[in-house]
Short mmCIF file of C-alpha atoms in Angstrom, two decimals:
data_model
loop_
_atom_site.label_atom_id
_atom_site.label_comp_id
_atom_site.label_asym_id
_atom_site.label_seq_id
_atom_site.Cartn_x
_atom_site.Cartn_y
_atom_site.Cartn_z
CA MET B 26 24.33 23.84 -6.74
CA LYS B 27 23.29 27.32 -5.68
CA MET B 28 20.90 27.21 -8.76
CA LEU B 29 19.33 23.87 -7.52
CA LYS B 30 18.99 25.15 -3.75
CA GLY B 31 17.56 28.43 -5.12
CA SER B 32 14.75 26.87 -7.73
CA LEU B 33 14.11 24.42 -4.92
CA LEU B 34 13.22 27.42 -2.66
CA VAL B 35 11.36 29.54 -5.38
CA CYS B 36 9.05 26.09 -5.95
CA VAL B 37 8.37 25.92 -2.47
CA GLN B 38 7.19 28.95 -1.91
CA SER B 39 5.17 29.21 -5.17
CA TYR B 40 3.28 25.48 -4.15
CA LYS B 41 3.11 27.23 -0.67
CA SER B 42 -0.36 29.04 -0.89
CA GLN B 43 -2.16 25.83 -2.47
CA MET B 44 -1.24 23.93 0.59
CA SER B 45 -2.55 26.31 2.56
CA TRP B 46 -5.51 26.77 0.63
CA PHE B 47 -6.09 22.72 1.13
CA TRP B 48 -5.66 22.20 4.32
CA SER B 49 -7.46 25.17 5.37
CA VAL B 50 -10.65 24.02 2.82
CA LEU B 51 -9.91 20.53 4.41
CA LEU B 52 -9.70 21.42 7.86
CA GLY B 53 -12.97 23.68 7.56
CA VAL B 54 -15.05 21.35 6.34
CA MET B 55 -14.02 18.14 8.83
CA SER B 56 -14.92 21.52 11.87
CA LEU B 57 -18.23 21.71 10.23
CA SER B 58 -18.74 18.36 9.92
CA TYR B 59 -18.35 17.92 13.06
CA LEU B 60 -20.01 21.00 14.50
CA THR B 61 -23.05 19.90 12.37
CA VAL B 62 -23.34 16.39 13.70
CA GLY B 63 -23.05 17.80 17.54
CA LEU B 64 -25.25 20.65 17.36
CA PHE B 65 -27.93 18.81 15.64
CA GLN B 66 -27.65 15.64 16.96
CA ALA B 67 -28.10 13.23 13.93
CA ASP B 68 -28.95 10.16 13.54
CA VAL B 69 -25.67 9.41 10.89
CA LYS B 70 -23.00 7.92 10.63
CA ILE B 71 -20.04 10.30 8.83
CA ILE B 72 -17.12 8.82 7.72
CA LEU B 73 -14.17 11.76 7.18
CA SER B 74 -10.38 10.77 5.99
CA PHE B 75 -7.57 12.90 5.69
CA SER B 76 -5.60 10.77 3.38
CA ILE B 77 -7.78 10.14 0.44
CA PRO B 78 -7.94 14.54 -0.08
CA LEU B 79 -3.96 14.52 0.38
CA TYR B 80 -3.90 11.60 -2.89
CA ILE B 81 -6.13 13.43 -4.91
CA PHE B 82 -4.47 17.16 -4.42
CA MET B 83 -0.73 15.74 -4.43
CA TRP B 84 -2.12 13.51 -8.30
CA ILE B 85 -3.59 17.07 -9.31
CA ILE B 86 0.19 19.41 -8.32
CA GLY B 87 1.94 16.72 -10.08
CA SER B 88 -0.64 16.79 -12.75
CA LYS B 89 0.37 20.30 -13.66
CA PHE B 90 3.68 20.92 -12.31
CA LEU B 91 5.86 20.43 -16.20
CA THR B 92 3.24 22.48 -17.88
CA ARG B 93 3.68 25.17 -15.32
CA THR B 94 7.54 25.04 -14.44
CA PHE B 95 9.38 23.65 -16.97
CA ASN B 96 10.39 26.03 -19.42
CA TYR B 97 9.84 28.55 -16.91
CA TYR B 98 13.11 27.20 -15.53
CA LEU B 99 14.77 26.30 -18.94
CA ARG B 100 14.42 29.89 -19.65
CA PHE B 101 16.51 30.99 -17.08
CA GLY B 102 19.59 28.51 -17.56
CA MET B 103 18.47 25.43 -15.99
CA SER B 104 19.81 22.31 -17.81
CA ARG B 105 17.41 19.13 -17.96
CA SER B 106 19.17 17.04 -15.53
CA ARG B 107 19.88 19.67 -12.68
CA TYR B 108 15.34 20.43 -13.30
CA MET B 109 14.91 16.64 -12.81
CA SER B 110 17.15 16.81 -9.66
CA MET B 111 15.39 19.62 -7.99
CA VAL B 112 11.73 17.97 -9.19
CA GLY B 113 12.74 15.07 -7.18
CA LEU B 114 14.12 16.67 -4.18
CA LEU B 115 10.43 19.32 -4.16
CA PHE B 116 8.28 16.18 -4.85
CA LEU B 117 9.97 14.38 -1.38
CA LEU B 118 9.85 17.69 0.39
CA ILE B 119 5.76 17.65 -0.08
CA SER B 120 5.91 14.42 0.76
CA VAL B 121 6.61 13.77 4.18
CA PHE B 122 5.35 17.72 4.77
CA ASN B 123 2.01 16.29 3.91
CA ALA B 124 2.23 13.32 5.45
CA VAL B 125 3.29 14.39 8.89
CA LEU B 126 0.66 16.66 8.62
CA SER B 127 -2.04 14.83 7.33
CA ASN B 128 -1.46 12.27 10.60
CA VAL B 129 -1.36 14.83 13.30
CA PHE B 130 -4.42 16.10 12.27
CA HIS B 131 -5.63 12.37 12.22
CA GLU B 132 -4.48 11.76 15.95
CA LEU B 133 -5.92 15.17 17.01
CA PHE B 134 -9.95 14.27 15.39
CA ASP B 135 -9.66 11.98 16.85
CA VAL B 136 -8.94 12.48 20.63
CA LEU B 137 -11.44 15.30 19.94
CA ILE B 138 -14.43 12.81 18.76
CA GLY B 139 -13.27 9.99 21.09
CA ASN B 140 -13.82 12.44 24.53
CA ARG B 141 -17.66 13.10 22.56
CA GLN B 142 -19.09 9.32 22.27
CA ASN B 143 -22.30 10.75 21.36
CA ILE B 144 -20.80 11.61 17.70
CA GLN B 145 -21.35 9.49 15.13
CA ILE B 146 -18.46 10.76 13.04
CA PHE B 147 -15.18 8.34 12.26
CA VAL B 148 -11.77 9.73 11.21
CA MET B 149 -10.32 6.52 8.41
CA HIS B 150 -7.26 6.18 6.68
CA PRO B 151 -6.76 3.54 3.62
CA LEU B 152 -5.43 1.28 5.50
CA ASN B 153 -7.58 1.10 8.60
CA ILE B 154 -8.98 -1.51 5.99
CA PHE B 155 -6.93 -3.78 6.55
CA ASP B 156 -5.49 -3.49 9.58
CA SER B 157 -6.42 -0.77 12.49
CA THR B 158 -3.51 -2.05 14.44
CA PHE B 159 -0.55 -0.10 12.98
CA PRO B 160 1.51 2.36 14.94
CA PHE B 161 1.87 6.38 14.18
CA LEU B 162 4.91 6.13 12.54
CA PHE B 163 3.95 3.63 9.80
CA ILE B 164 1.10 4.76 8.96
CA VAL B 165 3.19 7.85 7.63
CA ILE B 166 5.90 6.03 5.97
CA LEU B 167 2.68 5.09 4.16
CA ASP B 168 1.72 8.35 3.34
CA ILE B 169 5.08 9.53 2.38
CA PHE B 170 5.00 6.96 -0.16
CA ILE B 171 1.85 6.83 -1.69
CA SER B 172 2.19 10.24 -1.83
CA LEU B 173 5.36 9.90 -3.92
CA PHE B 174 3.34 7.83 -5.98
CA CYS B 175 0.22 10.69 -7.16
CA LEU B 176 2.92 13.59 -7.59
CA VAL B 177 5.15 11.36 -9.61
CA SER B 178 1.87 9.83 -11.30
CA GLY B 179 0.42 13.02 -12.37
CA LEU B 180 3.54 14.60 -14.04
CA LEU B 181 3.48 11.48 -15.50
CA THR B 182 0.18 12.05 -17.19
CA ASN B 183 1.46 16.01 -17.47
CA TYR B 184 4.72 14.95 -19.43
CA ILE B 185 2.27 12.34 -21.42
CA PHE B 186 -0.06 16.31 -22.19
CA TYR B 187 2.70 17.88 -22.69
CA ARG B 188 5.15 16.11 -25.00
CA PHE B 189 1.96 14.10 -26.97
CA GLY B 190 -0.66 16.39 -27.15
CA ILE B 191 -3.95 15.24 -26.30
CA ALA B 192 -4.37 12.41 -29.05
CA GLY B 193 -1.77 10.81 -26.47
CA GLY B 194 -2.51 11.87 -23.12
CA TYR B 195 -6.47 11.37 -23.73
CA SER B 196 -5.12 7.50 -25.63
CA LEU B 197 -3.47 7.12 -21.85
CA THR B 198 -6.27 7.76 -20.11
CA GLY B 199 -8.33 5.12 -21.73
CA LEU B 200 -5.94 2.82 -21.41
CA PHE B 201 -5.40 3.38 -17.72
CA ILE B 202 -9.88 3.23 -17.59
CA LEU B 203 -9.02 -0.25 -20.07
CA ALA B 204 -7.02 -2.21 -17.81
CA VAL B 205 -9.11 -1.13 -14.75
CA ILE B 206 -12.14 -2.57 -16.85
CA MET B 207 -9.69 -5.62 -17.37
CA VAL B 208 -8.79 -6.22 -13.57
CA VAL B 209 -12.68 -6.11 -12.71
CA LEU B 210 -13.53 -8.65 -15.30
CA LEU B 211 -10.71 -10.36 -14.61
CA GLU B 212 -11.42 -10.60 -10.81
CA TRP B 213 -7.79 -9.38 -10.16
CA TYR B 214 -8.43 -6.97 -7.81
CA GLY B 215 -9.55 -9.96 -5.68
CA LYS B 216 -5.53 -11.87 -5.55
CA LEU B 217 -4.86 -7.73 -4.57
CA TYR B 218 -6.46 -7.64 -1.45
CA GLU B 219 -4.89 -10.34 -0.89
CA TRP B 220 -1.46 -10.05 -1.16
CA ILE B 221 -1.16 -6.13 0.42
CA VAL B 222 -3.21 -8.00 3.50
CA HIS B 223 0.40 -10.38 3.32
CA THR B 224 2.54 -8.35 2.31
CA SER B 225 4.21 -6.63 5.40
CA LEU B 226 4.09 -2.61 4.85
CA PHE B 227 8.18 -2.08 4.14
CA VAL B 228 7.80 -4.77 1.16
CA PHE B 229 4.24 -2.54 -0.05
CA CYS B 230 6.18 0.68 0.69
CA GLY B 231 9.00 -0.73 -1.27
CA VAL B 232 7.55 -1.57 -4.06
CA ILE B 233 5.46 1.60 -4.22
CA PHE B 234 8.58 3.52 -4.28
CA ILE B 235 9.91 1.53 -6.40
CA ILE B 236 6.90 1.60 -9.21
CA SER B 237 7.83 5.32 -9.08
CA ALA B 238 11.19 6.05 -9.11
CA LEU B 239 10.26 3.77 -12.07
CA MET B 240 7.78 6.22 -13.54
CA TYR B 241 10.10 9.31 -12.40
#
């Protein structure tokens, strides 16, 4: 248990700087966009988002995690089962922290922009495409599960490259692109959209969690 806690603490400390850089750059871009439109009164509409960059960042972390940490912890005597437990706990902590932070910043920018009606900037969450009336807590829960899914899918991609090399990794990438093409050609995206619209948030989060758990 002490090894698990110590390893988790080391991982948290090592990824703290990456998350600090990510949020600093994202907040800088958001603030610069706000100031630019406010100062020049440009007749344009700018749509910004905290959640979409967060999902991409989570996938990037997951896609590099195994390569950077697996051999390191095994050399210090950590078993594979403890390593997986540590990774699972770390991913959950990162998902909760960043989801809460993302939506707090979202709310703050909404208040800031709401006080300046002449500024054509919109801070959008992907959930707003389907419904804009969800409460804050529901959106945070959704972001937690999506962030966890992005981390695990990135980790799975990293594992494929780590285990099967470049050939296996790019084969997986090709299969994924082929699947996307098939969805578009067969027009399954319409059915997927209808299912998401008519499904409760808890069911949707449950499906994402089950898929993430199976991949993990």
